[in-house]
Coordinates of C-alpha atoms in Angstrom, one line a residue:
M929 CA -93.2 1.2 9.3
A930 CA -89.6 2.0 9.6
A931 CA -87.8 -1.4 11.1
P932 CA -86.4 -1.1 14.0
Q933 CA -82.7 -0.1 14.8
S934 CA -81.0 -2.5 17.1
S935 CA -79.2 -0.8 19.5
T936 CA -75.0 -1.8 19.6
T937 CA -75.6 -2.8 23.6
D938 CA -77.3 -5.9 22.3
K939 CA -74.6 -7.1 19.8
P940 CA -72.4 -9.6 21.3
H941 CA -68.4 -8.2 22.0
V942 CA -66.6 -10.0 19.2
E943 CA -63.0 -9.3 19.6
R944 CA -60.3 -9.0 17.0
P945 CA -57.5 -11.2 15.9
A946 CA -54.6 -9.3 17.2
F947 CA -52.0 -8.6 14.5
H948 CA -48.5 -9.3 14.1
S949 CA -45.8 -6.7 13.3
T950 CA -44.0 -7.3 10.2
S951 CA -40.1 -8.5 10.0
F952 CA -39.0 -6.2 7.8
Q953 CA -37.2 -3.6 10.4
K954 CA -35.6 -0.2 9.1
K955 CA -32.4 -0.6 8.4
T956 CA -29.6 1.6 10.2
R957 CA -26.0 1.9 10.2
S958 CA -24.2 0.3 12.3
K959 CA -22.2 1.6 14.8
L960 CA -17.9 2.0 14.1
L961 CA -15.3 1.6 16.5
S962 CA -13.4 4.0 17.5
I963 CA -10.0 3.1 18.0
P964 CA -7.0 5.5 17.9
G965 CA -4.7 5.3 14.9
T966 CA -8.1 3.8 12.3
R967 CA -10.4 5.9 10.7
P968 CA -13.6 4.9 8.6
S969 CA -13.6 4.7 4.5
V970 CA -15.2 7.4 2.5
Q971 CA -16.0 4.9 -0.7
N972 CA -17.1 1.8 1.4
G973 CA -17.0 2.1 5.3
Q974 CA -14.2 0.2 5.9
L975 CA -11.9 0.5 9.2
L976 CA -8.7 1.6 7.3
V977 CA -5.1 1.9 9.5
S978 CA -2.7 3.6 8.0
T979 CA 0.8 2.3 5.9
G980 CA 3.1 5.1 7.6
V981 CA 4.0 6.0 4.2
T982 CA 1.3 9.0 3.2
S983 CA 1.3 8.7 -0.6
L984 CA 1.0 5.0 -0.2
D985 CA -2.1 5.4 1.7
F986 CA -3.3 7.7 -1.0
L987 CA -2.3 5.1 -3.7
L988 CA -4.5 2.5 -1.8
G989 CA -7.2 4.5 -1.7
G990 CA -7.1 6.3 1.9
G991 CA -4.9 3.3 3.9
L992 CA -5.1 -0.5 4.7
A993 CA -8.5 -1.7 5.4
V994 CA -8.2 -3.7 8.9
G995 CA -9.0 -7.6 8.5
T996 CA -6.9 -7.6 4.8
V997 CA -3.2 -8.8 3.5
L998 CA -0.8 -6.6 1.6
L999 CA 1.4 -7.8 -0.2
I1000 CA 4.7 -6.3 -0.8
E1001 CA 7.2 -7.9 -4.1
E1002 CA 10.8 -7.4 -2.4
D1003 CA 13.7 -5.7 -4.9
R1004 CA 16.9 -7.4 -5.5
Y1005 CA 18.3 -6.0 -2.2
D1006 CA 15.3 -5.9 -0.5
S1007 CA 15.8 -2.2 0.9
Y1008 CA 13.2 -0.5 -0.3
S1009 CA 11.0 -3.6 0.4
R1010 CA 12.0 -3.7 3.9
M1011 CA 11.8 0.6 4.9
I1012 CA 7.9 0.1 3.9
L1013 CA 8.1 -2.8 6.8
K1014 CA 9.6 -0.6 9.1
Y1015 CA 7.4 2.5 8.0
F1016 CA 4.0 0.2 8.9
L1017 CA 5.6 -1.4 12.3
S1018 CA 6.5 2.5 12.9
E1019 CA 3.3 3.9 12.4
G1020 CA 1.1 0.9 15.0
V1021 CA 3.9 2.1 17.6
V1022 CA 3.0 5.5 17.5
C1023 CA -0.6 5.1 17.6
R1024 CA -0.1 2.4 20.4
H1025 CA -1.2 -0.9 18.5
E1026 CA 0.0 -3.8 18.8
L1027 CA 2.6 -5.9 16.7
F1028 CA 3.4 -9.0 15.7
V1029 CA 6.5 -9.5 13.1
A1030 CA 7.9 -12.2 12.1
A1031 CA 11.3 -13.4 10.1
A1032 CA 13.7 -15.8 9.5
Q1033 CA 16.6 -14.2 8.7
D1034 CA 17.1 -11.2 10.9
N1035 CA 15.5 -11.5 14.5
P1036 CA 12.6 -9.5 14.9
T1037 CA 13.9 -7.4 18.0
D1038 CA 17.2 -6.5 15.9
I1039 CA 14.2 -5.0 13.2
I1040 CA 12.3 -3.2 16.2
Q1041 CA 15.2 -1.7 17.2
E1042 CA 16.1 -0.1 13.1
L1043 CA 12.2 1.6 12.9
P1044 CA 12.5 5.4 12.1
D1045 CA 12.3 8.2 14.3
P1046 CA 9.0 9.6 14.2
I1047 CA 8.0 13.7 13.4
L1048 CA 5.7 14.4 16.2
D1049 CA 5.2 18.1 15.8
D1050 CA 4.8 17.9 12.5
V1051 CA 2.1 19.8 10.2
A1052 CA 0.9 19.3 6.8
T1053 CA 0.0 21.5 5.0
H1054 CA -0.5 22.2 1.0
K1055 CA 0.8 25.2 -0.5
P1056 CA -1.1 26.2 -3.5
V1057 CA 0.6 25.7 -6.9
E1058 CA 1.1 29.2 -7.9
Q1059 CA -0.1 30.2 -11.5
P1060 CA 2.3 32.2 -13.7
R1061 CA 1.0 35.9 -14.0
L1062 CA 0.6 37.7 -16.8
S1063 CA 2.7 40.8 -17.5
S1064 CA 1.1 43.7 -19.2
D1065 CA 5.0 45.1 -20.3
P1066 CA 5.2 43.0 -23.5
Q1067 CA 9.2 42.8 -22.6
D1068 CA 8.3 41.1 -19.2
S1069 CA 6.3 38.5 -21.3
L1070 CA 8.9 38.1 -23.4
D1071 CA 11.8 37.9 -20.8
A1072 CA 9.3 35.0 -18.7
M1073 CA 8.6 33.3 -22.2
K1074 CA 11.4 30.0 -21.7
I1075 CA 9.2 28.3 -23.6
A1076 CA 6.7 27.7 -26.6
W1077 CA 3.8 30.4 -25.6
R1078 CA 0.7 27.9 -25.6
Y1079 CA 3.0 26.4 -22.4
Q1080 CA 3.5 29.3 -21.1
N1081 CA -0.1 28.9 -18.7
L1082 CA -0.4 25.7 -18.0
P1083 CA 0.0 24.6 -14.3
K1084 CA 2.8 22.5 -13.4
V1085 CA 2.8 18.7 -13.2
Q1086 CA 1.7 17.9 -9.4
C1087 CA 3.4 14.8 -9.0
A1088 CA 3.1 14.0 -5.4
L1089 CA 0.4 11.7 -4.0
A1090 CA -1.5 13.5 -1.1
S1091 CA -4.7 13.7 -0.1
S1092 CA -6.0 17.2 1.4
S1093 CA -6.6 15.4 5.1
R1094 CA -4.2 14.3 7.6
F1095 CA -3.9 10.6 7.7
G1096 CA -0.7 8.7 9.8
H1097 CA 2.7 10.6 10.6
Y1098 CA 5.4 11.5 9.4
Y1099 CA 9.1 10.2 9.9
D1100 CA 12.4 10.9 10.2
V1101 CA 14.7 7.6 8.2
S1102 CA 18.0 9.3 9.4
K1103 CA 17.6 8.5 13.1
T1104 CA 15.7 5.7 14.8
M1105 CA 13.6 5.6 17.0
A1106 CA 13.9 6.7 20.7
S1107 CA 13.8 3.4 23.3
E1108 CA 11.3 4.7 25.4
I1109 CA 8.9 4.8 22.3
R1110 CA 9.5 1.6 21.7
E1111 CA 9.3 -0.5 24.9
A1112 CA 6.3 1.3 25.5
A1113 CA 4.6 -0.5 22.8
R1114 CA 3.8 -4.1 22.7
C1115 CA 5.5 -6.1 20.1
H1116 CA 5.0 -10.7 19.6
H1117 CA 7.9 -12.4 18.1
F1118 CA 7.8 -15.2 15.9
Y1119 CA 11.8 -15.9 15.6
L1120 CA 11.5 -19.2 13.3
P1121 CA 15.9 -20.5 14.3
E1122 CA 14.2 -20.5 18.0
Q1123 CA 11.4 -22.2 17.2
P1124 CA 11.4 -25.9 17.8
V1125 CA 11.7 -28.1 14.9
Q1126 CA 8.5 -30.1 13.7
T1127 CA 8.2 -32.5 11.2
S1128 CA 4.4 -32.0 9.1
P1129 CA 2.2 -34.7 9.1
P1130 CA 1.8 -37.0 5.7
H1131 CA 0.0 -35.8 2.7
S1132 CA -0.4 -31.9 4.3
A1133 CA 0.4 -29.0 2.2
M1134 CA 1.4 -26.7 4.3
L1135 CA 5.4 -26.4 5.3
P1136 CA 6.0 -26.8 9.6
S1137 CA 7.6 -23.2 9.5
Y1138 CA 3.8 -21.9 7.8
S1139 CA 2.3 -24.0 10.2
M1140 CA 3.6 -23.1 13.3
L1141 CA 3.7 -19.5 12.1
L1142 CA -0.3 -19.4 11.6
K1143 CA -0.7 -21.2 15.3
S1144 CA 1.0 -18.8 17.0
L1145 CA -0.9 -16.2 15.5
E1146 CA -4.0 -17.8 16.2
E1147 CA -3.6 -17.9 19.7
V1148 CA -2.2 -14.6 19.4
I1149 CA -5.6 -13.0 18.0
H1150 CA -7.5 -15.0 20.5
K1151 CA -6.0 -14.4 23.9
E1152 CA -5.5 -10.6 23.4
G1153 CA -9.1 -10.6 22.6
F1154 CA -8.6 -9.1 18.7
L1155 CA -11.7 -11.2 17.4
V1156 CA -14.7 -8.9 15.7
T1157 CA -16.7 -10.8 18.2
P1158 CA -14.7 -12.2 21.0
A1159 CA -16.4 -13.7 24.5
V1160 CA -15.3 -11.1 26.7
P1161 CA -14.7 -8.2 24.8
P1162 CA -11.9 -6.0 26.3
K1163 CA -11.9 -2.6 26.9
P1164 CA -10.4 -0.6 25.2
R1165 CA -10.5 -2.4 21.8
N1166 CA -7.1 -2.1 19.7
I1167 CA -5.4 -3.1 16.0
L1168 CA -2.9 -6.1 15.8
R1169 CA -0.3 -5.2 12.9
I1170 CA 0.9 -8.1 11.5
G1171 CA 4.2 -7.6 10.0
L1172 CA 5.4 -11.2 8.1
H1173 CA 9.4 -11.1 6.3
S1174 CA 10.3 -12.7 3.1
L1175 CA 7.8 -15.3 3.3
G1176 CA 8.4 -17.9 0.3
S1177 CA 12.3 -17.8 0.5
A1178 CA 15.2 -20.7 1.5
L1179 CA 15.2 -19.8 4.9
W1180 CA 11.9 -20.2 5.1
G1181 CA 12.4 -24.4 3.9
D1182 CA 10.7 -23.6 1.0
D1183 CA 11.7 -24.6 -2.6
L1184 CA 9.7 -22.1 -4.7
C1185 CA 13.4 -20.5 -5.1
C1186 CA 15.1 -23.2 -6.1
H1187 CA 13.4 -24.8 -8.7
E1188 CA 11.0 -23.8 -11.3
N1189 CA 8.9 -27.6 -10.3
P1190 CA 9.3 -26.6 -6.4
T1191 CA 8.0 -29.9 -5.0
S1192 CA 6.6 -27.3 -2.0
S1193 CA 4.4 -25.1 -4.6
H1194 CA 1.6 -24.8 -2.7
A1195 CA 2.8 -24.5 0.9
L1196 CA 2.5 -20.6 0.8
T1197 CA -0.8 -20.3 -1.0
T1198 CA -1.6 -22.7 1.7
F1199 CA -1.0 -20.4 4.6
L1200 CA -2.3 -17.3 2.3
Y1201 CA -5.5 -18.8 2.2
G1202 CA -5.5 -19.9 6.1
L1203 CA -4.2 -16.4 7.1
R1204 CA -6.9 -14.2 5.1
A1205 CA -9.8 -16.3 7.0
L1206 CA -8.1 -15.5 10.7
L1207 CA -8.0 -11.6 9.6
R1208 CA -11.3 -11.8 7.9
S1209 CA -12.5 -12.1 11.9
S1210 CA -9.8 -10.4 13.5
L1211 CA -9.1 -6.7 14.3
A1212 CA -6.1 -7.3 12.5
V1213 CA -4.2 -6.2 9.5
A1214 CA -0.5 -8.0 7.2
V1215 CA 2.1 -6.5 5.7
V1216 CA 3.7 -9.5 4.1
T1217 CA 6.9 -9.3 1.8
V1218 CA 8.0 -11.9 -1.0
P1219 CA 11.3 -12.3 -3.3
S1220 CA 8.8 -12.6 -6.1
H1221 CA 12.4 -11.7 -8.5
L1222 CA 13.7 -15.3 -6.9
I1223 CA 10.0 -17.5 -7.7
Q1224 CA 11.1 -18.8 -11.0
N1225 CA 7.6 -20.3 -11.6
R1226 CA 5.2 -17.2 -12.9
S1227 CA 2.0 -18.5 -12.1
I1228 CA 2.7 -19.6 -8.5
M1229 CA 3.4 -15.5 -8.1
G1230 CA 0.6 -15.1 -9.8
R1231 CA -2.0 -16.7 -7.6
V1232 CA -0.3 -15.6 -4.8
T1233 CA -1.1 -12.3 -5.9
R1234 CA -4.6 -13.5 -6.2
L1235 CA -4.8 -14.4 -3.2
C1236 CA -3.7 -11.2 -1.4
D1237 CA -6.5 -8.1 -0.8
N1238 CA -3.7 -5.3 -2.2
A1239 CA -0.6 -6.5 -4.0
I1240 CA 2.4 -3.3 -4.9
A1241 CA 5.8 -4.9 -6.6
L1242 CA 9.0 -2.2 -6.0
E1243 CA 11.5 -2.3 -9.4
S1244 CA 15.1 -0.5 -8.0
F1245 CA 17.8 1.0 -10.3
K1246 CA 20.5 -0.2 -8.2
G1247 CA 22.6 -2.1 -10.3
S1248 CA 20.3 -1.7 -13.1
E1249 CA 20.9 0.4 -16.1
R1250 CA 18.7 2.9 -15.4
E1251 CA 21.1 3.7 -12.5
T1252 CA 22.5 5.5 -15.0
N1253 CA 19.7 6.2 -17.2
P1254 CA 20.0 10.5 -16.8
L1255 CA 15.9 10.6 -17.5
Y1256 CA 15.4 8.9 -14.1
K1257 CA 18.2 10.8 -12.1
D1258 CA 15.8 11.6 -9.7
Y1259 CA 14.1 8.3 -8.7
H1260 CA 15.2 5.6 -7.2
G1261 CA 12.8 2.9 -8.9
L1262 CA 9.2 1.7 -10.4
L1263 CA 6.6 1.0 -8.2
H1264 CA 4.1 -1.4 -10.2
V1265 CA 0.2 -2.0 -8.5
R1266 CA -0.4 -5.6 -9.0
Q1267 CA -3.8 -5.9 -7.2
V1268 CA -6.3 -3.5 -5.7
P1269 CA -8.7 -4.4 -3.2
H1270 CA -12.9 -5.3 -3.9
L1271 CA -14.1 -4.4 -0.3
N1272 CA -18.0 -4.0 0.4
C1273 CA -18.0 -3.1 -3.5
L1274 CA -18.9 -4.3 -7.0
V1275 CA -16.0 -2.0 -8.7
S1276 CA -13.0 -1.0 -7.2
Q1277 CA -11.3 2.1 -6.9
L1278 CA -8.2 2.2 -9.1
P1279 CA -5.0 5.0 -9.2
D1280 CA -5.5 7.3 -11.5
H1281 CA -1.8 7.1 -12.9
K1282 CA 0.0 4.0 -13.3
D1283 CA 3.1 5.3 -13.5
L1284 CA 4.8 5.4 -10.4
A1285 CA 7.7 5.7 -9.2
F1286 CA 9.5 6.2 -5.6
K1287 CA 12.9 7.9 -4.3
L1288 CA 14.3 7.9 -0.8
K1289 CA 15.5 11.6 0.7
R1290 CA 17.5 12.2 2.7
K1291 CA 15.0 12.0 6.0
Q1292 CA 11.6 10.5 3.8
F1293 CA 10.5 7.9 1.1
S1294 CA 8.0 9.3 -0.9
I1295 CA 6.2 7.5 -4.3
E1296 CA 5.5 10.0 -6.7
R1297 CA 3.5 9.9 -10.1
L1298 CA 6.7 9.1 -12.7
H1299 CA 7.0 12.3 -14.4
L1300 CA 10.6 13.1 -17.3
P1301 CA 10.9 16.1 -18.2
P1302 CA 10.8 16.6 -22.4
D1303 CA 13.4 16.0 -24.5
L1304 CA 14.5 19.4 -26.0
S1305 CA 18.2 18.5 -27.5
E1306 CA 19.0 19.9 -31.0
T1307 CA 20.5 16.6 -31.9
V1308 CA 18.2 14.4 -30.0
S1309 CA 15.2 15.8 -32.3
R1310 CA 17.5 15.8 -35.9
V1311 CA 18.9 12.7 -35.4
S1312 CA 14.5 11.3 -34.7
R1313 CA 14.0 12.9 -37.9
G1314 CA 16.3 10.6 -39.5
E1315 CA 19.1 13.7 -40.0
P1316 CA 23.0 14.2 -38.9
A1317 CA 24.2 15.8 -35.7
G1318 CA 25.8 18.0 -37.6
G1319 CA 22.6 19.1 -40.3
A1320 CA 23.6 22.9 -41.2
A1321 CA 27.5 20.6 -41.9
A1322 CA 26.1 18.1 -44.1
A1323 CA 23.3 20.3 -46.1
T1324 CA 27.3 21.6 -49.1
S1325 CA 25.1 22.4 -51.6
G1326 CA 22.1 24.5 -52.1
C1327 CA 19.0 24.5 -52.0
G1328 CA 18.5 22.8 -56.1
T1329 CA 20.4 20.1 -54.8
S1330 CA 18.9 16.6 -54.3
G1331 CA 21.9 15.7 -51.3
N1332 CA 19.2 17.1 -48.3
K1333 CA 15.5 17.2 -48.4
H1334 CA 14.5 19.0 -45.3
L1335 CA 15.5 22.8 -45.0
D1336 CA 17.4 23.5 -42.0
F1337 CA 16.1 26.9 -41.3

């Protein structure tokens, strides 16, 4: 006899324990800020701003990342480093970013009045490199061949540094920016001679001038809402462009340029520590110029370079032997890349070309690949082989003599 089946209704109802959801969440892409004059980087997603120099943006990987510091080692006469600083500030004026300019020698108001005039109706067009055409007529081919046959079909060297996408504006350095455009921008000034005299506290590594500058920057960032997560976020959000001119000079009270073992050897590095910590949590970007050619202790300059995210050095030909060298007649100086940023990545993007030069045209400052023309002089080629310049005149005897081992055809 089969066992009776128990009805399901006779069993007491047992409640199953509720399972909590897992702690793992799907990673979603964070929403980037949409601020005029910025764009995200294609390498690491960092928010970028333009330096005002298109070729320098290409060299830095697309632009300056927000929250970073660009160090510019000044040239001997502070001509071209000052110009790059003006380009950086002019780009901020055109993009309606706020400015913070600090200087100890020139009044920041004078620096703002010398900004180059923007070319607002310019269009960036990239012309393809024309390839040489081969003609079927042998006589035309012989006429077109000016150099060795193996170089006939090679493309021309592309010296300009430019990307396919447009970012930033162009400026005319022969003109100054209109007053109505300058007055529309909001600018904060820090002129050291106008600041009250303060004494540094005992056992403080930072000079009073740097301490006042850092405190002024902190007040502007907090009061104007440039923090990444402010208490009351302003609408719309904006970028603060900081330009610090000639830090480390004697005008700032620093003796880095006066002695090989200065008493305030840690003053500038301590300030850069505080500046980087302040920028990392704010929508701000800084450009700092330093007279590195006057700093005698190179180890201190190395520490200053490593404390910045980007670092470039300008070597001007003015007053040097290269100024009259015909090989450098198309350039005004060399540009050296000292430091590249390491942001949100294990390996930073290095420039594909290390031989860089800059030149100032009548209306534009540009950075190009250093491309020296080939030296096809017959005299130089003979000297390199150890022959006298007049090789044919030196060979006074025939082929059987041992006076000249090389034959000149």
